[in-house]
Coordinates of C-alpha atoms and ligand atoms in Angstrom, one line a residue:
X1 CA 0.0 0.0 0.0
X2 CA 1.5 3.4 -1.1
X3 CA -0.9 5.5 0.3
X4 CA 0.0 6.2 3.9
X5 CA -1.6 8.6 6.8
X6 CA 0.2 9.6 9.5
X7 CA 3.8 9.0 8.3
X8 CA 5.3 11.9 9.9
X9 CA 4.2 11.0 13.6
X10 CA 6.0 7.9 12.7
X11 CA 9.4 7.3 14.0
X12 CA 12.4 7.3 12.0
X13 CA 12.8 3.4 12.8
X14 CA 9.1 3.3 11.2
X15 CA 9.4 5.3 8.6
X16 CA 12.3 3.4 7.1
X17 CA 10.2 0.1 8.0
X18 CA 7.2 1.4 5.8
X19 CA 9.8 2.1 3.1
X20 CA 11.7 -1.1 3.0
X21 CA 7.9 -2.8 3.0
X22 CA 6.6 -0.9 0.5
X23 CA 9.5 -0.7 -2.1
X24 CA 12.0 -3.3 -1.4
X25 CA 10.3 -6.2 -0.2
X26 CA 12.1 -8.4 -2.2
X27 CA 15.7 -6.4 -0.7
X28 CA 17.6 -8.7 2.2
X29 CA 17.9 -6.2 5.1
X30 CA 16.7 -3.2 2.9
X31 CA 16.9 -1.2 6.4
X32 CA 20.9 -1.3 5.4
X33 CA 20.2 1.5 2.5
X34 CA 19.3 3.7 4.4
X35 CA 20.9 2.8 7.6
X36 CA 24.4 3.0 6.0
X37 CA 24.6 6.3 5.9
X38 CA 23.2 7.3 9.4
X39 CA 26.4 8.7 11.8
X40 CA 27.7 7.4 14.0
X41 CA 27.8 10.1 16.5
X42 CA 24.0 10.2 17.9
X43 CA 23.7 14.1 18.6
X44 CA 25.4 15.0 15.0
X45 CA 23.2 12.8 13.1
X46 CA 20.1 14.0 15.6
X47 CA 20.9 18.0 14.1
X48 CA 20.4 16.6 10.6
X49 CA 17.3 14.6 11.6
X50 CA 15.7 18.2 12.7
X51 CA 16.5 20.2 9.5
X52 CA 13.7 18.6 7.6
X53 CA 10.9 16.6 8.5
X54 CA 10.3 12.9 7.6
X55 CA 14.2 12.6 7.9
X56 CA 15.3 9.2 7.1
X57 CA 18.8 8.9 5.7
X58 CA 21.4 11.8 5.0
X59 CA 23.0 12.4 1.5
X60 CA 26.6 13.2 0.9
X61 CA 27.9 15.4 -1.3
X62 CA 31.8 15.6 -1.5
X63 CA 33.2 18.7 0.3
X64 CA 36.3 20.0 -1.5
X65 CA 38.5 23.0 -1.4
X66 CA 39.5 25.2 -4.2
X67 CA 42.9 27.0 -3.4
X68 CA 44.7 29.9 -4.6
X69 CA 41.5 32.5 -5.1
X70 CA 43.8 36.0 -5.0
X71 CA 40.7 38.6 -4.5
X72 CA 41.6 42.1 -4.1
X73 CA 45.5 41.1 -3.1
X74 CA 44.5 38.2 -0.6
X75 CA 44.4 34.8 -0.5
X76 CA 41.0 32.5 -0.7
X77 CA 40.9 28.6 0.1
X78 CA 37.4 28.1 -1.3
X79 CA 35.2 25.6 0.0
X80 CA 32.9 24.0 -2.4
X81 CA 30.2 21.2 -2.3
X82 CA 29.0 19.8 -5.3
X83 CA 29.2 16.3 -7.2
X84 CA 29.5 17.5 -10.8
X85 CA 33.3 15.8 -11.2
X86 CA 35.6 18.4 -12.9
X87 CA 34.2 21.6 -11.2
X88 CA 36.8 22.1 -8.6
X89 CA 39.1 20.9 -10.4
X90 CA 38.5 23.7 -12.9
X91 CA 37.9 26.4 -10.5
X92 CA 41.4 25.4 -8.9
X93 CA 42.8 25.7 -12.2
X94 CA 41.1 29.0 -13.2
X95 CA 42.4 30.5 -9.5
X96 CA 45.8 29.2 -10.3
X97 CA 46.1 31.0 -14.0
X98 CA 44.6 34.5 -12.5
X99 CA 47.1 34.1 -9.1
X100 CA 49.8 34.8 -11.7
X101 CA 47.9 37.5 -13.9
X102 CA 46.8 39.9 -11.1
X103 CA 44.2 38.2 -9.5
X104 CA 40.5 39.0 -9.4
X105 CA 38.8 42.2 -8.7
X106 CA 35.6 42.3 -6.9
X107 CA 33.3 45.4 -5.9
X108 CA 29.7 45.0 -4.4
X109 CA 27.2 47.5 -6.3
X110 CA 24.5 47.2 -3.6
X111 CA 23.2 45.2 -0.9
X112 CA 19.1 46.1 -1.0
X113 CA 16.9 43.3 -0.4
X114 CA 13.1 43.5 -1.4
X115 CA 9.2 42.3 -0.8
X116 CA 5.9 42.9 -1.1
X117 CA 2.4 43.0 0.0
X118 CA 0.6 41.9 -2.7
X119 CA -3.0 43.4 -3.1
X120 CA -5.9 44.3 -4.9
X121 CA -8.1 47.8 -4.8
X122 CA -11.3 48.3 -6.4
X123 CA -11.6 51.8 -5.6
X124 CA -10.7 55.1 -7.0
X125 CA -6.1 55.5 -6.6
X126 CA -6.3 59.2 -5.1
X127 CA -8.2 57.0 -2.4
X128 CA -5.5 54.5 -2.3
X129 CA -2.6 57.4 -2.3
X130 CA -3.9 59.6 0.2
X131 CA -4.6 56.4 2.7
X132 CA -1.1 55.3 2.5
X133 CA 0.5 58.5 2.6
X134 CA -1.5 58.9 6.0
X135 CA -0.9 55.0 7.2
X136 CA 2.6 54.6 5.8
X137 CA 4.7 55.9 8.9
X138 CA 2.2 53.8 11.1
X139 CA 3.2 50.7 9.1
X140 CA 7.0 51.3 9.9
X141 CA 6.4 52.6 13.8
X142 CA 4.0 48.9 14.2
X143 CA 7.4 46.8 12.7
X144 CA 9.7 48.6 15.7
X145 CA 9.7 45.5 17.6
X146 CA 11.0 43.3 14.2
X147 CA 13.3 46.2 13.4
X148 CA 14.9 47.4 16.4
X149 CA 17.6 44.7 16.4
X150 CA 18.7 45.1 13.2
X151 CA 18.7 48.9 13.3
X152 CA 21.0 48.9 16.2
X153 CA 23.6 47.0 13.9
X154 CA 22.9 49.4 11.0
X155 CA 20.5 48.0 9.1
X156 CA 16.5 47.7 8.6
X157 CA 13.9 48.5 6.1
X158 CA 15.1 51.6 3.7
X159 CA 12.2 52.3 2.1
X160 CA 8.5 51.5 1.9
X161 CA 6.4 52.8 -1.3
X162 CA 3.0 51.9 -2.8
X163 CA 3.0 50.6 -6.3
X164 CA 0.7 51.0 -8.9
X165 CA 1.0 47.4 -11.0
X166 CA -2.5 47.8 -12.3
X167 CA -1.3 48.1 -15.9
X168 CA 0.3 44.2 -15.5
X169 CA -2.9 43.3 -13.4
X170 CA -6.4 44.8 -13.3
X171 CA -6.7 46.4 -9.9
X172 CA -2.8 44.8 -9.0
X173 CA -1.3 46.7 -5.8
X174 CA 1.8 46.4 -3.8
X175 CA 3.3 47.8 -1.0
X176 CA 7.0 47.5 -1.8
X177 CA 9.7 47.9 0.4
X178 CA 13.4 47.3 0.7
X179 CA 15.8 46.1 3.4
X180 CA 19.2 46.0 4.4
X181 CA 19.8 42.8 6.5
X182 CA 23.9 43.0 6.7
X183 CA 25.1 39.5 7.6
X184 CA 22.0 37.9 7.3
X185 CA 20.3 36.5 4.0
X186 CA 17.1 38.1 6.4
X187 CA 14.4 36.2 5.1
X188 CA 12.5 35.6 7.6
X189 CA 13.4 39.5 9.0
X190 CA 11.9 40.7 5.6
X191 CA 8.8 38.1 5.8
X192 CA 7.9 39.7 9.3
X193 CA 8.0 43.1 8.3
X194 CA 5.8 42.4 5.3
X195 CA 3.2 40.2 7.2
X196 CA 3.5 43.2 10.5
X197 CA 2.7 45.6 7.2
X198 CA -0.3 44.0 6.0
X199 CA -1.6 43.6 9.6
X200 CA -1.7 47.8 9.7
X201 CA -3.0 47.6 6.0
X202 CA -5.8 45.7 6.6
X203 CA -6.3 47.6 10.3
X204 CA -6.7 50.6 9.2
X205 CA -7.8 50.0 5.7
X206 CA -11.5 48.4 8.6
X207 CA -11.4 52.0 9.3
X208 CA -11.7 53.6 6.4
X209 CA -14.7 54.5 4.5
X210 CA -13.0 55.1 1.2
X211 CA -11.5 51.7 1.5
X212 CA -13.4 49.5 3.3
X213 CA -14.9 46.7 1.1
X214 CA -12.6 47.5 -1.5
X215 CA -9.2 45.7 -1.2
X216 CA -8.1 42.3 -0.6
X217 CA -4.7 41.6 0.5
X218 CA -3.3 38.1 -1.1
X219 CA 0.0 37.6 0.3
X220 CA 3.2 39.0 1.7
X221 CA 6.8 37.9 0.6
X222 CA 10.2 38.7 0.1
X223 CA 11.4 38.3 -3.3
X224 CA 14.1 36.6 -4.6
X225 CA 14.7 39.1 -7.5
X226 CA 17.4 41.4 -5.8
X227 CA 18.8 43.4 -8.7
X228 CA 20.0 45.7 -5.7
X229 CA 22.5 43.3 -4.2
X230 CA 24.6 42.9 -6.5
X231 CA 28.4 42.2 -7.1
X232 CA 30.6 42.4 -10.0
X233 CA 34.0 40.6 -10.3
X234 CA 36.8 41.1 -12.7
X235 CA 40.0 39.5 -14.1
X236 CA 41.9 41.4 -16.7
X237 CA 45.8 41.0 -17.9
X238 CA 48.2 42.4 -21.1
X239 CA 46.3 40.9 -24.3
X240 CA 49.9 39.2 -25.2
X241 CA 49.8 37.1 -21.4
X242 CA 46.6 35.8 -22.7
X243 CA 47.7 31.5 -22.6
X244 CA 44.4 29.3 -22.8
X245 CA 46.0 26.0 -23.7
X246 CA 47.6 26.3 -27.3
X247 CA 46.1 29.3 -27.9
X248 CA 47.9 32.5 -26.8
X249 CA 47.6 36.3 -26.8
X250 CA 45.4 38.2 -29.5
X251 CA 43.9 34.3 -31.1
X252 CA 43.1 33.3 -27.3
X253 CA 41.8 37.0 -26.9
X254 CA 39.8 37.2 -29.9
X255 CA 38.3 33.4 -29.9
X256 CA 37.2 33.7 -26.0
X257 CA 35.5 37.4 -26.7
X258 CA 33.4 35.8 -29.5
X259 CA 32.7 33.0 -27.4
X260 CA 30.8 35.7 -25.1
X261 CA 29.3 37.9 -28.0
X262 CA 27.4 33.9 -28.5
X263 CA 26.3 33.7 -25.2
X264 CA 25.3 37.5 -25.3
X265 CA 23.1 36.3 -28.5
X266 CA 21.5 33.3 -28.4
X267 CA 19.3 32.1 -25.2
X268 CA 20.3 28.2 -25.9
X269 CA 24.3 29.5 -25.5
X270 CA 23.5 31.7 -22.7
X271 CA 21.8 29.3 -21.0
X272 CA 24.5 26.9 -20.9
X273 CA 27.1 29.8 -20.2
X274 CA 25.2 30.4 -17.2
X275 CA 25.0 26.8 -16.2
X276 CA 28.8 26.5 -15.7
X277 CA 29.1 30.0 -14.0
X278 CA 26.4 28.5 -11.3
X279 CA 28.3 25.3 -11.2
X280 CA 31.3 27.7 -9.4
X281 CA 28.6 29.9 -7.3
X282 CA 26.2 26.9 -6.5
X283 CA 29.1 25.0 -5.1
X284 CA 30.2 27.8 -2.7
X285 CA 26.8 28.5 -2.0
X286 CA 26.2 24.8 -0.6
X287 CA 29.5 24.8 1.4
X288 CA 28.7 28.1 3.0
X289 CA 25.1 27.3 3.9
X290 CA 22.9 29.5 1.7
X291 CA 20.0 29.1 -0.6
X292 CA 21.1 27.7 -3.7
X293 CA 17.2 27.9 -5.0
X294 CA 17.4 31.6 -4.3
X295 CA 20.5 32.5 -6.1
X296 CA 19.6 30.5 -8.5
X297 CA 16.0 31.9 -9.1
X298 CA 17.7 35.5 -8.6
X299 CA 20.9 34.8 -10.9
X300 CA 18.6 33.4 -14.1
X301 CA 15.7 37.0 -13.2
X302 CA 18.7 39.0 -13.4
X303 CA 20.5 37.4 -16.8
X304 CA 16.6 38.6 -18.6
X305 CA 16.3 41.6 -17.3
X306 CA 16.9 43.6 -20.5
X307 CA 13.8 41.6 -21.7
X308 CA 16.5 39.2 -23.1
X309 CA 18.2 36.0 -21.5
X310 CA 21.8 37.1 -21.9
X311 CA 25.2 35.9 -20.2
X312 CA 25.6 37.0 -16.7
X313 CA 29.8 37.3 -17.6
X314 CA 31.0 39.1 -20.4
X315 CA 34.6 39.9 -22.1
X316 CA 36.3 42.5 -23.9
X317 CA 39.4 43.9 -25.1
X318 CA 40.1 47.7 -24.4
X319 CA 43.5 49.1 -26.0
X320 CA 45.9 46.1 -25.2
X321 CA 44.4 44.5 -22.1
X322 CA 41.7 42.0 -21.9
X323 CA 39.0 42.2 -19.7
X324 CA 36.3 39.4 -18.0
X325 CA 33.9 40.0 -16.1
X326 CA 30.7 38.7 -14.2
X327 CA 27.9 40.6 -12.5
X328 CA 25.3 39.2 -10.8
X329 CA 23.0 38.9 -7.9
X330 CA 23.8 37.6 -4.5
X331 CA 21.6 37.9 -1.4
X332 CA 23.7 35.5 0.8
X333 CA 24.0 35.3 4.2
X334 CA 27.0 34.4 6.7
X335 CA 25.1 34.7 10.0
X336 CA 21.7 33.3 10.9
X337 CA 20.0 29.6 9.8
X338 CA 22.1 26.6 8.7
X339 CA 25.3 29.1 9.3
X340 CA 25.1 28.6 12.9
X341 CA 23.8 24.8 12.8
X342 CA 25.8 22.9 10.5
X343 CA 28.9 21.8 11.5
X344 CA 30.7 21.8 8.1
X345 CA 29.1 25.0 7.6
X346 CA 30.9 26.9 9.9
X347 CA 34.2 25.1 9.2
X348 CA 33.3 26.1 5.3
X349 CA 33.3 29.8 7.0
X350 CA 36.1 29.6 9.3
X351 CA 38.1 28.4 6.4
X352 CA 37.2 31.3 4.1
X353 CA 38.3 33.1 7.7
X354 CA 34.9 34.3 8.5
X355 CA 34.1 36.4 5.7
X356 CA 30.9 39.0 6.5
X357 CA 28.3 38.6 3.5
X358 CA 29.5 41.6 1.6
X359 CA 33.0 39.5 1.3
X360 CA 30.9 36.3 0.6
X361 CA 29.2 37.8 -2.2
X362 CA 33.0 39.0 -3.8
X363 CA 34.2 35.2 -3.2
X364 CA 31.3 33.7 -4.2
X365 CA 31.2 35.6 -7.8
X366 CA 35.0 35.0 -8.4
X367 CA 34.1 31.5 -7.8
X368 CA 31.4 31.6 -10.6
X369 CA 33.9 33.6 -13.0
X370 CA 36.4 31.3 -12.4
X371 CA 34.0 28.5 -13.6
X372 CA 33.5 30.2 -16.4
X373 CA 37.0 30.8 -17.3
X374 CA 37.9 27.5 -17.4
X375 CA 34.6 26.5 -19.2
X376 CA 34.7 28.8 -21.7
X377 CA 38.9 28.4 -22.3
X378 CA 38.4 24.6 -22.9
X379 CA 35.3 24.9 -25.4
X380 CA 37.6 27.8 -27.6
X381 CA 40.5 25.3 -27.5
X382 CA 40.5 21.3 -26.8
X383 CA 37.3 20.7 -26.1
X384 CA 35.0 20.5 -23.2
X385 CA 35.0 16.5 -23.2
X386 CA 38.9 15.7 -22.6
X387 CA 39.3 17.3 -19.3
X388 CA 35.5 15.8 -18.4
X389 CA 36.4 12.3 -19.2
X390 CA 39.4 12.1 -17.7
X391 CA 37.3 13.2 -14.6
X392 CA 34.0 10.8 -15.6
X393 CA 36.8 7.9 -16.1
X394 CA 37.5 7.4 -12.0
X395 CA 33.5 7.7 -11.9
X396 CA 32.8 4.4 -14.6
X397 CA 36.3 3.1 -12.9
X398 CA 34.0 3.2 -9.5
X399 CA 30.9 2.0 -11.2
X400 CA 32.5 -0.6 -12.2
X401 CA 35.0 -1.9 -9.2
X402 CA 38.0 -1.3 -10.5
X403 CA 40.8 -2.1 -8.1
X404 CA 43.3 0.1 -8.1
X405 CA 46.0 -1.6 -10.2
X406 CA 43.0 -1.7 -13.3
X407 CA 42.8 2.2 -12.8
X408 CA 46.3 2.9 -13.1
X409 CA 46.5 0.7 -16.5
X410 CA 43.1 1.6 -18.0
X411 CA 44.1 5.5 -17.2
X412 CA 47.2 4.7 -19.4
X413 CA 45.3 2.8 -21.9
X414 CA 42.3 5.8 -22.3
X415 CA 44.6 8.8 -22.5
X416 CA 44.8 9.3 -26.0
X417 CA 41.3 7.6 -26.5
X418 CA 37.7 8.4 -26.1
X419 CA 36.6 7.6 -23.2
X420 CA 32.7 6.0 -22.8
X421 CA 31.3 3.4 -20.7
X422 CA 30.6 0.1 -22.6
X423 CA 34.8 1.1 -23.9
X424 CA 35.8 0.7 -20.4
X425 CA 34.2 -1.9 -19.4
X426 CA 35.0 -3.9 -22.2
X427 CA 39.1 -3.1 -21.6
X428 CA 38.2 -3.8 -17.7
X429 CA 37.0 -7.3 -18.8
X430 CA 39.5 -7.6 -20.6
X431 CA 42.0 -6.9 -18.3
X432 CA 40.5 -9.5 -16.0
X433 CA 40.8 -11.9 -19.0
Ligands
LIG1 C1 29.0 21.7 -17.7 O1 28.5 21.4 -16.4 C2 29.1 23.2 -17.8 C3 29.5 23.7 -19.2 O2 28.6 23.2 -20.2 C4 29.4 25.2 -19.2 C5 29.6 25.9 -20.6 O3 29.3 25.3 -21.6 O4 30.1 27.0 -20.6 C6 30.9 23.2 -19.6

C-alpha cells in the first residue's frame, strides 16, 4: 500500500520500515540502505534529523577546497560542495592561471533586499494614495519590535512605497519595500516586516470608508529578485599574457571574446554559459550554507532583465588589455540559519576566515567567473569532453569496481582515446581476462 496517513508522527525506525515494506520487499535487510549512511555520533546525526521533517537517511555530497583564489591582493581557500566531477578541479585551475595575472577584482554594487504585499483595490487610486501617505509611517512605527535589532547593527527597512502594478494586473497593488539585513540573508526578517505591514494595512484599511470593502490583501513575501545586491568581479591582464591551452595572446583574446558575443546572443548558449558560471557559485553557495534555490532563481531574473536571456559574464578587449567580467545577484548570508547549525558550515566559514556577507558575495562571484574561465577556455580550444572524461573515467572506474592496479593501466590505456562506458568496461574485462 503506497498511500499512507500519518507517516510523519511515525518514528524514523518506522518510517524506514514502511519504506523497506513498500518498495523493497524483495531487498535482504533493505533497512541497510538507508541505515548505511546514518552517523555514528548520535547528537550530530540527531541535528540533521531536525533540518527537515520525515528525515530518514542523509545524502553526501563531497566537500572539497579550491585554493589559490587571490581577490583584491588576498588569498582564498574556497570551499565547495557539489558532485558534478571536474568543477573544482576547474575552479582550482582558473584560481591558479589568474594568481599569476593579477588576480581578481571584486566590488559590491549594492546590498538592498526586497518584498511585497501583494493586493488588490477596487476603488478610486487618489483613495489609495492619500490612505497610504497617512498610514505609511504607522506601518514602519507597528514593525519597531522586528526592526529594532537590526537597526541597532545598522541595518533595517530603507524604504516603503505603494505601487501602482495595475497596468500588469487589473486592480494589481503592492506595498513594496526594501531592506538591508547585513550579515544575514534576512528572510525571515523581511517576511515579518511584510506580514506586520499588511496587519496595519488591513487595520486601518476596517477603518476607512474610502477603503473598506474595497481591497483584498493576497499575500506577503520577500522576493528573490534582488537586482539591488549585487556584485561584480573582474579579471583582466596584457592581451599578449593571454595562454588558454595552445592558444595565446590576441587568437586566445579574440576566440574567447566571440565565445561571449554567443552567449550575449543566443538564449540556448546563454543558457548553458550560465549553467557552468552556477556550477562555481552553487558549489560555494552549498559549502557556505545558503540558498542555492534563491541564487539561483535570482541569478537566471537577473540574466533577462533587458527583456532578453543574456550571459551573466562578459569579455572584452580595451586598448591592449583583456577584460572578464561577471555581475550578478547575490543575497547571501553568513550569519543566521544553517550558518550557525551545520557543522561543516561553519568550518566552510572559518576556512574562508569568517568572511561577512559583503565578502561572501566577492568570493562567491569570483568563484562563478572562475568557472566560467575554465569553461569557456576549454570549449575555444580542446574541447569540453577531454578534461570531463578524464574526470568521468575514475567515476565508470568506481561504477564498475575497479581495483586500483585496473585504474592505473586503464588510465594509461584511455589517454589518447575516447573515453565511454561500454569502452571501459570492455578493456576492464579484458583486463581481467
Ligand atoms: C557543464 O556542467 C558546464 C558547461 O557546459 C558550461 C559551458 O558550456 O560554458 C561546460
Amino acid at each position: 500500500m503506497k498511500h499512507i496517513d500519518g507517516f510523519s508522527k511515525l518514528t524514523k525506525a518506522e518510517k524506514i520500515a514502511w519504506l523497506c515494506d513498500t518498495y523493497f520487499p524483495e531487498v535482504e535487510n533493505a533497512s541497510a540502505l538507508f541505515e548505511r549512511y546514518q552517523n555514528a555520533d548520535a547528537e550530530l546525526q540527531k541535528l540533521h534529523d531536525e533540518f527537515i521533517e520525515n528525515t530518514v537517511s542523509n545524502y553526501y555530497l563531497p566537500f572539497a577546497v579550491a585554493p589559490n583564489f587571490v581577490i583584491n591582493g588576498r588569498t582564498y581557500t574556497v570551499p565547495m560542495v557539489i558532485e558534478e566531477s571536474s568543477v573544482v578541479a576547474a575552479a582550482s585551475r582558473a584560481a591558479k592561471y589568474w594568481q599569476t595575472h593579477g588576480g581578481f577584482h571584486t566590488e559590491v554594487l549594492d546590498t538592498q533586499k526586497t518584498g511585497h504585499v501583494h493586493f488588490f483595490f477596487h476603488g478610486e487610486k487618489a483613495d489609495l494614495t492619500a490612505f497610504f501617505a497617512r498610514v505609511q509611517p504607522l506601518m514602519l512605527a507597528n514593525a519597531q519590535p522586528i526592526t529594532a535589532n537590526m537597526e541597532k547593527r545598522g541595518g533595517g527597512i530603507t524604504s516603503l512605497t505603494l505601487e501602482d502594478k495595475t497596468e500588469a494586473l487589473a486592480h494589481y497593488y503592492q506595498l513594496s519595500a526594501t531592506f538591508e539585513t547585513l550579515d544575514a540573508m534576512g528572510a525571515n526578517f523581511i517576511n515579518s516586516c511584510l506580514e506586520s505591514f499588511a496587519d496595519t494595512f488591513r487595520d486601518e484599511a476596517e477603518r476607512d470608508p474610502l477603503l473598506q470593502g474595497k481591497y483584498e490583501v493576497v499575500m506577503s513575501i520577500l522576493s528573490n529578485y534582488v537586482p539591488n545586491c549585487v556584485v561584480r568581479a573582474e579579471v583582466f591582464c596584457p592581451v599578449k599574457d593571454l595562454k588558454i591551452a595552445h592558444l595565446e595572446g590576441e587568437t586566445a583574446a579574440r576566440k574567447f571574446v566571440q565565445a561571449l558575443a554567443i552567449a550575449n546572443a543566443d538564449v540556448y548558449r546563454a543558457t548553458t554559459h550560465n549553467k557552468g558560471i552556477m556550477n562555481g557559485i552553487d558549489a560555494v553557495i552549498l559549502a557556505t550554507g545558503n540558498d542555492f534555490r534563491a541564487i539561483e532563481a535570482g541569478a537566471h531574473a537577473y540574466a533577462a532583465r533587458t527583456g532578453r536571456y543574456k550571459s551573466l559574464s562578459d569579455a572584452w578587449i580595451t586598448g591592449d588589455t583583456f577584460h572578464f567580467a561577471l555581475e550578478l545577484p547575490l543575497a547571501l548570508g553568513t550569519v543566521g540559519g544553517l550558518t550557525n547549525l551545520h557543522p561543516l558550515v561553519k568550518t566552510a566559514l572559518a576556512i574562508l576566515e569568517k568572511p561577512n556577507a559583503r565578502e561572501l558575495m566577492q568570493i562567491v562571484a569570483c568563484v562563478g567567473l572562475a568557472q566560467n574561465f575554465s569553461a569557456v577556455s576549454s570549449l575555444i580550444s580542446l574541447g569540453i569532453q577531454k578534461g570531463h572524461m578524464k574526470m568521468h573515467l575514475n567515476n565508470i572506474f568506481n561504477q564498475l569496481g575497479a581495483s586500483e592496479d585496473e585504474k592505473k593501466v586503464l588510465t594509461a590505456y584511455f589517454k589518447d582515446k575516447t573515453v565511454t562506458h561500454s569502452e571501459v568496461k570492455r578493456e576492464l574485462e579484458k583486463l581481467r581476462g
